């Protein structure tokens, strides 16, 4: 069994995918171009925002988003303590300071209560600038609460939707929340390509233009009139072609993972404590993550699963504040507890009923 079976997806899409790949090879245009323009238009429409700017990875998308918002030295960016490293890494990369916020036990996402506490307790010398909320494991963060707090304190909101693409709150799609949103097309994300890729979403035309410039060496009116210090972070035509094929079946895949999650819940019951999907929310189920009693139980479950050929993963074994590069001696009780007890099970659209039943009965 695969943790996320990308070959099954390819086998299903093979005729269309092979044609798309060969078309790009034959076109002689390999970086950006028509396919990328078409993809950006379709993604913006899908999400329901004005502008989509593709780039080379989800990490670059976050970096570019912080740059267009003008985040730099002396600025504080509030980041959940329980997420993938890149969420905080880019904050440090632009010279700003990540201020970690604990997460909610029920959803694993940024805690609005702790966010407000951390804003109020901000050390002097840092100016509060951005709240970065992460749609962890596919579930959109509590944007109604996060955006209300941000507004009260004059902060911008950045949605890290790397795992959230496809999710929604009352029909409003992930990657449309806050002032800027980003996603990743890393192969194992809900919408993945066959390499690295990412995108930025915003309704702000000025920021969109700035992101387009920064992703291409800070280009001006033309390629060689540089107006800013940027980066080389473009999407390849071949990745855009792959994503266009996958986008056609994406809603069907979302329905499948939703069905699998419901089946897991009904077979394994409440005691697994997967994140609760609040009323009106829809998760993209990038991961199906349960909570064990403690580390010893988690190890025992992992071993038993491995004996049956079921791969499992621990996302994430260390909360960000405790990583050597940040090493903060502060209390983040929920993130710390989650890092010791979470266990992610195989989850993807093409799991079979037999596989789901084997995973559940093994647990
Ligand atoms: C994967 C991921 C990223 C980074 O995306 P890449 O495309 O791998 O650079 C950022 N944030 C979160 C929450 C992620 O899961």
PDB file of C-alpha atoms in Angstrom, residues 92-233:
ATOM      1  CA  UNK A  92      13.002  34.527   8.788  1.00  0.00           C
ATOM      2  CA  UNK A  93      14.212  34.599   5.189  1.00  0.00           C
ATOM      3  CA  UNK A  94      12.727  38.074   4.579  1.00  0.00           C
ATOM      4  CA  UNK A  95      14.340  39.279   7.805  1.00  0.00           C
ATOM      5  CA  UNK A  96      11.136  39.399   9.847  1.00  0.00           C
ATOM      6  CA  UNK A  97      10.460  37.551  13.110  1.00  0.00           C
ATOM      7  CA  UNK A  98       8.078  34.597  13.334  1.00  0.00           C
ATOM      8  CA  UNK A  99       5.993  34.777  16.511  1.00  0.00           C
ATOM      9  CA  UNK A 100       4.602  31.346  17.233  1.00  0.00           C
ATOM     10  CA  UNK A 101       0.978  30.839  18.187  1.00  0.00           C
ATOM     11  CA  UNK A 102      -0.449  27.674  19.693  1.00  0.00           C
ATOM     12  CA  UNK A 103      -3.094  25.693  17.817  1.00  0.00           C
ATOM     13  CA  UNK A 104      -6.571  24.413  18.668  1.00  0.00           C
ATOM     14  CA  UNK A 105      -6.847  20.886  19.923  1.00  0.00           C
ATOM     15  CA  UNK A 106      -9.987  20.177  17.887  1.00  0.00           C
ATOM     16  CA  UNK A 107      -8.869  21.402  14.467  1.00  0.00           C
ATOM     17  CA  UNK A 108      -5.030  21.499  14.783  1.00  0.00           C
ATOM     18  CA  UNK A 109      -5.222  25.018  13.283  1.00  0.00           C
ATOM     19  CA  UNK A 110      -4.115  28.394  14.680  1.00  0.00           C
ATOM     20  CA  UNK A 111      -5.895  29.295  17.915  1.00  0.00           C
ATOM     21  CA  UNK A 112      -7.659  32.671  17.690  1.00  0.00           C
ATOM     22  CA  UNK A 113      -7.459  33.003  21.500  1.00  0.00           C
ATOM     23  CA  UNK A 114      -3.717  32.449  21.602  1.00  0.00           C
ATOM     24  CA  UNK A 115      -3.279  34.699  18.557  1.00  0.00           C
ATOM     25  CA  UNK A 116      -4.868  37.604  20.416  1.00  0.00           C
ATOM     26  CA  UNK A 117      -2.753  36.834  23.496  1.00  0.00           C
ATOM     27  CA  UNK A 118       0.455  36.805  21.437  1.00  0.00           C
ATOM     28  CA  UNK A 119      -0.460  40.094  19.715  1.00  0.00           C
ATOM     29  CA  UNK A 120      -1.041  41.731  23.113  1.00  0.00           C
ATOM     30  CA  UNK A 121       2.202  40.318  24.567  1.00  0.00           C
ATOM     31  CA  UNK A 122       4.373  41.284  21.593  1.00  0.00           C
ATOM     32  CA  UNK A 123       7.792  42.469  22.805  1.00  0.00           C
ATOM     33  CA  UNK A 124       8.505  46.138  22.105  1.00  0.00           C
ATOM     34  CA  UNK A 125      10.815  46.546  19.137  1.00  0.00           C
ATOM     35  CA  UNK A 126       8.638  44.338  16.933  1.00  0.00           C
ATOM     36  CA  UNK A 127       5.756  45.755  14.945  1.00  0.00           C
ATOM     37  CA  UNK A 128       2.820  43.425  14.374  1.00  0.00           C
ATOM     38  CA  UNK A 129       2.346  43.053  10.628  1.00  0.00           C
ATOM     39  CA  UNK A 130       0.875  39.777   9.349  1.00  0.00           C
ATOM     40  CA  UNK A 131      -1.044  36.758  10.605  1.00  0.00           C
ATOM     41  CA  UNK A 132      -0.174  33.643   8.630  1.00  0.00           C
ATOM     42  CA  UNK A 133      -2.850  30.991   9.068  1.00  0.00           C
ATOM     43  CA  UNK A 134      -2.222  27.495   7.726  1.00  0.00           C
ATOM     44  CA  UNK A 135      -4.905  25.136   6.385  1.00  0.00           C
ATOM     45  CA  UNK A 136      -3.310  22.176   8.114  1.00  0.00           C
ATOM     46  CA  UNK A 137      -3.982  18.718   6.669  1.00  0.00           C
ATOM     47  CA  UNK A 138      -6.559  20.241   4.306  1.00  0.00           C
ATOM     48  CA  UNK A 139      -8.876  21.950   6.793  1.00  0.00           C
ATOM     49  CA  UNK A 140      -9.231  25.726   6.340  1.00  0.00           C
ATOM     50  CA  UNK A 141      -8.214  27.694   9.438  1.00  0.00           C
ATOM     51  CA  UNK A 142     -10.837  29.675  11.338  1.00  0.00           C
ATOM     52  CA  UNK A 143     -10.698  32.685   8.989  1.00  0.00           C
ATOM     53  CA  UNK A 144     -13.831  34.403  10.311  1.00  0.00           C
ATOM     54  CA  UNK A 145     -12.148  34.662  13.748  1.00  0.00           C
ATOM     55  CA  UNK A 146      -8.591  35.222  12.466  1.00  0.00           C
ATOM     56  CA  UNK A 147      -9.635  38.002  10.058  1.00  0.00           C
ATOM     57  CA  UNK A 148     -11.712  39.738  12.757  1.00  0.00           C
ATOM     58  CA  UNK A 149      -8.702  39.808  15.115  1.00  0.00           C
ATOM     59  CA  UNK A 150      -6.398  40.946  12.305  1.00  0.00           C
ATOM     60  CA  UNK A 151      -8.754  43.792  11.494  1.00  0.00           C
ATOM     61  CA  UNK A 152      -8.994  44.844  15.137  1.00  0.00           C
ATOM     62  CA  UNK A 153      -5.197  45.122  15.402  1.00  0.00           C
ATOM     63  CA  UNK A 154      -4.509  46.391  11.876  1.00  0.00           C
ATOM     64  CA  UNK A 155      -2.741  43.249  10.633  1.00  0.00           C
ATOM     65  CA  UNK A 156      -2.683  41.685   7.184  1.00  0.00           C
ATOM     66  CA  UNK A 157      -3.723  38.033   6.744  1.00  0.00           C
ATOM     67  CA  UNK A 158      -1.761  35.511   4.681  1.00  0.00           C
ATOM     68  CA  UNK A 159      -3.331  32.110   4.053  1.00  0.00           C
ATOM     69  CA  UNK A 160      -0.798  29.281   3.696  1.00  0.00           C
ATOM     70  CA  UNK A 161      -3.051  26.999   1.674  1.00  0.00           C
ATOM     71  CA  UNK A 162      -0.296  24.564   0.639  1.00  0.00           C
ATOM     72  CA  UNK A 163      -2.363  21.704   2.048  1.00  0.00           C
ATOM     73  CA  UNK A 164      -5.726  23.424   1.777  1.00  0.00           C
ATOM     74  CA  UNK A 165      -6.424  23.788  -1.953  1.00  0.00           C
ATOM     75  CA  UNK A 166      -9.954  22.491  -2.574  1.00  0.00           C
ATOM     76  CA  UNK A 167     -11.231  23.079   0.963  1.00  0.00           C
ATOM     77  CA  UNK A 168     -13.883  25.684   1.724  1.00  0.00           C
ATOM     78  CA  UNK A 169     -15.860  27.550   4.380  1.00  0.00           C
ATOM     79  CA  UNK A 170     -19.558  27.965   3.554  1.00  0.00           C
ATOM     80  CA  UNK A 171     -18.749  27.547  -0.134  1.00  0.00           C
ATOM     81  CA  UNK A 172     -15.907  30.089  -0.157  1.00  0.00           C
ATOM     82  CA  UNK A 173     -12.820  28.300  -1.411  1.00  0.00           C
ATOM     83  CA  UNK A 174      -9.476  27.918   0.331  1.00  0.00           C
ATOM     84  CA  UNK A 175      -6.772  30.171  -1.133  1.00  0.00           C
ATOM     85  CA  UNK A 176      -9.277  33.028  -1.239  1.00  0.00           C
ATOM     86  CA  UNK A 177      -9.020  33.984   2.450  1.00  0.00           C
ATOM     87  CA  UNK A 178      -7.143  36.955   3.818  1.00  0.00           C
ATOM     88  CA  UNK A 179      -5.208  39.534   1.804  1.00  0.00           C
ATOM     89  CA  UNK A 180      -2.954  37.059   0.015  1.00  0.00           C
ATOM     90  CA  UNK A 181      -3.053  33.266  -0.132  1.00  0.00           C
ATOM     91  CA  UNK A 182      -0.569  30.725  -1.403  1.00  0.00           C
ATOM     92  CA  UNK A 183      -0.537  27.075  -2.338  1.00  0.00           C
ATOM     93  CA  UNK A 184       1.938  24.349  -3.290  1.00  0.00           C
ATOM     94  CA  UNK A 185       1.848  21.882  -6.173  1.00  0.00           C
ATOM     95  CA  UNK A 186       4.353  19.506  -4.565  1.00  0.00           C
ATOM     96  CA  UNK A 187       3.313  16.040  -5.808  1.00  0.00           C
ATOM     97  CA  UNK A 188       1.696  14.887  -2.560  1.00  0.00           C
ATOM     98  CA  UNK A 189      -0.403  18.033  -1.986  1.00  0.00           C
ATOM     99  CA  UNK A 190      -4.122  17.943  -2.843  1.00  0.00           C
ATOM    100  CA  UNK A 191      -3.396  19.406  -6.301  1.00  0.00           C
ATOM    101  CA  UNK A 192       0.104  18.209  -7.127  1.00  0.00           C
ATOM    102  CA  UNK A 193       2.261  18.397 -10.243  1.00  0.00           C
ATOM    103  CA  UNK A 194       5.203  16.155 -11.215  1.00  0.00           C
ATOM    104  CA  UNK A 195       7.858  18.262  -9.547  1.00  0.00           C
ATOM    105  CA  UNK A 196       7.863  21.536  -7.644  1.00  0.00           C
ATOM    106  CA  UNK A 197       5.393  24.345  -8.190  1.00  0.00           C
ATOM    107  CA  UNK A 198       3.326  26.896  -6.310  1.00  0.00           C
ATOM    108  CA  UNK A 199       0.990  29.843  -6.676  1.00  0.00           C
ATOM    109  CA  UNK A 200      -0.064  33.118  -5.068  1.00  0.00           C
ATOM    110  CA  UNK A 201      -3.673  34.320  -5.013  1.00  0.00           C
ATOM    111  CA  UNK A 202      -4.884  37.854  -4.377  1.00  0.00           C
ATOM    112  CA  UNK A 203      -7.523  40.401  -5.320  1.00  0.00           C
ATOM    113  CA  UNK A 204      -4.930  43.172  -5.038  1.00  0.00           C
ATOM    114  CA  UNK A 205      -3.834  44.135  -8.568  1.00  0.00           C
ATOM    115  CA  UNK A 206      -0.795  46.088  -7.417  1.00  0.00           C
ATOM    116  CA  UNK A 207       0.498  43.162  -5.376  1.00  0.00           C
ATOM    117  CA  UNK A 208      -0.184  40.755  -8.237  1.00  0.00           C
ATOM    118  CA  UNK A 209       1.938  42.886 -10.547  1.00  0.00           C
ATOM    119  CA  UNK A 210       4.688  43.077  -7.944  1.00  0.00           C
ATOM    120  CA  UNK A 211       4.675  39.292  -7.514  1.00  0.00           C
ATOM    121  CA  UNK A 212       4.939  38.842 -11.296  1.00  0.00           C
ATOM    122  CA  UNK A 213       7.958  41.110 -11.286  1.00  0.00           C
ATOM    123  CA  UNK A 214       9.664  39.536  -8.249  1.00  0.00           C
ATOM    124  CA  UNK A 215       9.284  35.976  -9.532  1.00  0.00           C
ATOM    125  CA  UNK A 216      11.303  36.994 -12.586  1.00  0.00           C
ATOM    126  CA  UNK A 217      14.319  38.844 -11.173  1.00  0.00           C
ATOM    127  CA  UNK A 218      12.304  41.971 -10.358  1.00  0.00           C
ATOM    128  CA  UNK A 219      11.694  42.702 -14.031  1.00  0.00           C
ATOM    129  CA  UNK A 220      10.224  46.025 -15.105  1.00  0.00           C
ATOM    130  CA  UNK A 221       8.377  46.801 -18.336  1.00  0.00           C
ATOM    131  CA  UNK A 222      10.643  44.269 -20.017  1.00  0.00           C
ATOM    132  CA  UNK A 223      12.945  41.509 -18.903  1.00  0.00           C
ATOM    133  CA  UNK A 224      16.104  43.611 -18.804  1.00  0.00           C
ATOM    134  CA  UNK A 225      14.832  46.725 -17.060  1.00  0.00           C
ATOM    135  CA  UNK A 226      14.982  45.419 -13.517  1.00  0.00           C
ATOM    136  CA  UNK A 227      13.198  47.500 -10.916  1.00  0.00           C
ATOM    137  CA  UNK A 228      13.629  45.296  -7.825  1.00  0.00           C
ATOM    138  CA  UNK A 229      15.803  42.552  -6.398  1.00  0.00           C
ATOM    139  CA  UNK A 230      13.781  39.463  -7.117  1.00  0.00           C
ATOM    140  CA  UNK A 231      14.288  35.747  -7.603  1.00  0.00           C
ATOM    141  CA  UNK A 232      14.031  33.159 -10.362  1.00  0.00           C
ATOM    142  CA  UNK A 233      10.806  31.400  -9.459  1.00  0.00           C
TER     143      UNK A 233
END
